[in-house]
PDB file of C-alpha atoms in Angstrom:
ATOM      1  CA  UNK V   1      26.497  85.280 117.507  1.00 53.00           C
ATOM      2  CA  UNK V   2      27.107  81.561 118.420  1.00 53.00           C
ATOM      3  CA  UNK V   3      30.450  80.227 117.390  1.00 61.00           C
ATOM      4  CA  UNK V   4      29.166  76.566 117.561  1.00 70.00           C
ATOM      5  CA  UNK V   5      25.654  75.778 116.600  1.00 78.00           C
ATOM      6  CA  UNK V   6      23.657  72.673 115.564  1.00 89.00           C
ATOM      7  CA  UNK V   7      22.321  74.698 112.899  1.00 90.00           C
ATOM      8  CA  UNK V   8      23.662  75.383 109.367  1.00 93.00           C
ATOM      9  CA  UNK V   9      25.121  78.650 108.799  1.00 91.00           C
ATOM     10  CA  UNK V  10      23.035  78.893 105.533  1.00 94.00           C
ATOM     11  CA  UNK V  11      19.870  78.376 107.545  1.00 95.00           C
ATOM     12  CA  UNK V  12      20.674  80.810 109.971  1.00 93.00           C
ATOM     13  CA  UNK V  13      21.997  83.426 107.532  1.00 95.00           C
ATOM     14  CA  UNK V  14      18.730  82.965 105.587  1.00 97.00           C
ATOM     15  CA  UNK V  15      16.646  83.576 108.487  1.00 97.00           C
ATOM     16  CA  UNK V  16      18.789  86.661 109.680  1.00 97.00           C
ATOM     17  CA  UNK V  17      18.481  88.111 106.041  1.00 98.00           C
ATOM     18  CA  UNK V  18      14.594  87.853 106.097  1.00 98.00           C
ATOM     19  CA  UNK V  19      14.468  89.531 109.520  1.00 98.00           C
ATOM     20  CA  UNK V  20      16.648  92.351 108.186  1.00 98.00           C
ATOM     21  CA  UNK V  21      14.611  92.628 105.092  1.00 98.00           C
ATOM     22  CA  UNK V  22      11.613  93.153 107.171  1.00 98.00           C
ATOM     23  CA  UNK V  23      13.376  95.877 109.384  1.00 98.00           C
ATOM     24  CA  UNK V  24      14.313  97.541 106.161  1.00 98.00           C
ATOM     25  CA  UNK V  25      10.928  97.376 104.656  1.00 98.00           C
ATOM     26  CA  UNK V  26       9.612  99.355 107.716  1.00 98.00           C
ATOM     27  CA  UNK V  27      12.511 101.590 107.624  1.00 98.00           C
ATOM     28  CA  UNK V  28      13.154 101.085 111.204  1.00 98.00           C
ATOM     29  CA  UNK V  29      16.018 102.947 112.764  1.00 98.00           C
ATOM     30  CA  UNK V  30      18.502 101.088 115.193  1.00 98.00           C
ATOM     31  CA  UNK V  31      16.553 101.871 118.393  1.00 98.00           C
ATOM     32  CA  UNK V  32      13.266 100.645 116.992  1.00 98.00           C
ATOM     33  CA  UNK V  33      14.841  97.520 115.499  1.00 98.00           C
ATOM     34  CA  UNK V  34      16.373  96.621 118.930  1.00 98.00           C
ATOM     35  CA  UNK V  35      13.267  97.120 120.640  1.00 98.00           C
ATOM     36  CA  UNK V  36      11.399  94.769 118.098  1.00 98.00           C
ATOM     37  CA  UNK V  37      14.271  92.256 118.295  1.00 97.00           C
ATOM     38  CA  UNK V  38      14.310  92.411 122.263  1.00 97.00           C
ATOM     39  CA  UNK V  39      10.481  91.995 122.289  1.00 98.00           C
ATOM     40  CA  UNK V  40      10.782  89.059 119.964  1.00 97.00           C
ATOM     41  CA  UNK V  41      13.454  87.384 122.183  1.00 97.00           C
ATOM     42  CA  UNK V  42      11.270  87.953 125.424  1.00 97.00           C
ATOM     43  CA  UNK V  43       8.180  86.478 123.803  1.00 97.00           C
ATOM     44  CA  UNK V  44      10.236  83.395 122.522  1.00 97.00           C
ATOM     45  CA  UNK V  45      11.431  82.770 125.935  1.00 97.00           C
ATOM     46  CA  UNK V  46       8.017  83.285 127.718  1.00 97.00           C
ATOM     47  CA  UNK V  47       6.195  81.329 125.219  1.00 97.00           C
ATOM     48  CA  UNK V  48       8.594  78.533 124.555  1.00 96.00           C
ATOM     49  CA  UNK V  49      10.953  78.096 127.661  1.00 96.00           C
ATOM     50  CA  UNK V  50       9.786  76.776 130.954  1.00 95.00           C
ATOM     51  CA  UNK V  51       9.539  79.294 133.758  1.00 94.00           C
ATOM     52  CA  UNK V  52      12.469  77.506 135.700  1.00 95.00           C
ATOM     53  CA  UNK V  53      14.985  77.921 132.588  1.00 96.00           C
ATOM     54  CA  UNK V  54      13.937  81.518 131.417  1.00 97.00           C
ATOM     55  CA  UNK V  55      16.276  83.403 133.395  1.00 96.00           C
ATOM     56  CA  UNK V  56      19.553  81.130 132.746  1.00 97.00           C
ATOM     57  CA  UNK V  57      18.531  81.118 128.926  1.00 96.00           C
ATOM     58  CA  UNK V  58      18.156  84.910 128.825  1.00 97.00           C
ATOM     59  CA  UNK V  59      21.621  85.217 130.836  1.00 97.00           C
ATOM     60  CA  UNK V  60      23.234  82.972 128.386  1.00 95.00           C
ATOM     61  CA  UNK V  61      21.843  84.928 125.337  1.00 95.00           C
ATOM     62  CA  UNK V  62      22.843  88.226 126.880  1.00 96.00           C
ATOM     63  CA  UNK V  63      26.317  86.805 127.591  1.00 95.00           C
ATOM     64  CA  UNK V  64      26.643  85.607 123.856  1.00 92.00           C
ATOM     65  CA  UNK V  65      25.378  88.808 122.675  1.00 94.00           C
ATOM     66  CA  UNK V  66      27.840  90.807 124.722  1.00 95.00           C
ATOM     67  CA  UNK V  67      30.713  88.609 123.483  1.00 93.00           C
ATOM     68  CA  UNK V  68      29.660  89.064 120.026  1.00 90.00           C
ATOM     69  CA  UNK V  69      29.904  92.853 120.392  1.00 93.00           C
ATOM     70  CA  UNK V  70      33.273  92.872 121.982  1.00 91.00           C
ATOM     71  CA  UNK V  71      34.762  90.487 119.461  1.00 75.00           C
ATOM     72  CA  UNK V  72      33.561  92.437 116.568  1.00 72.00           C
ATOM     73  CA  UNK V  73      36.041  95.274 115.537  1.00 63.00           C
TER      74      UNK V  73
END
């Protein structure tokens, strides 16, 4: 999703692969997968980000997601 990151591609790709493997293990269809991922993002924001920063970070995440979907053809 992000074009520039402080994390190595290998680390990101490994975690993404693990998450996809779990979704496949549960044979989660796309809509259920999106619900699970959305709930995960919400839980991370609520549990790890200060109340004053949540909306701004959620907006930045949303913008990055939209841009990544628009850019992929």
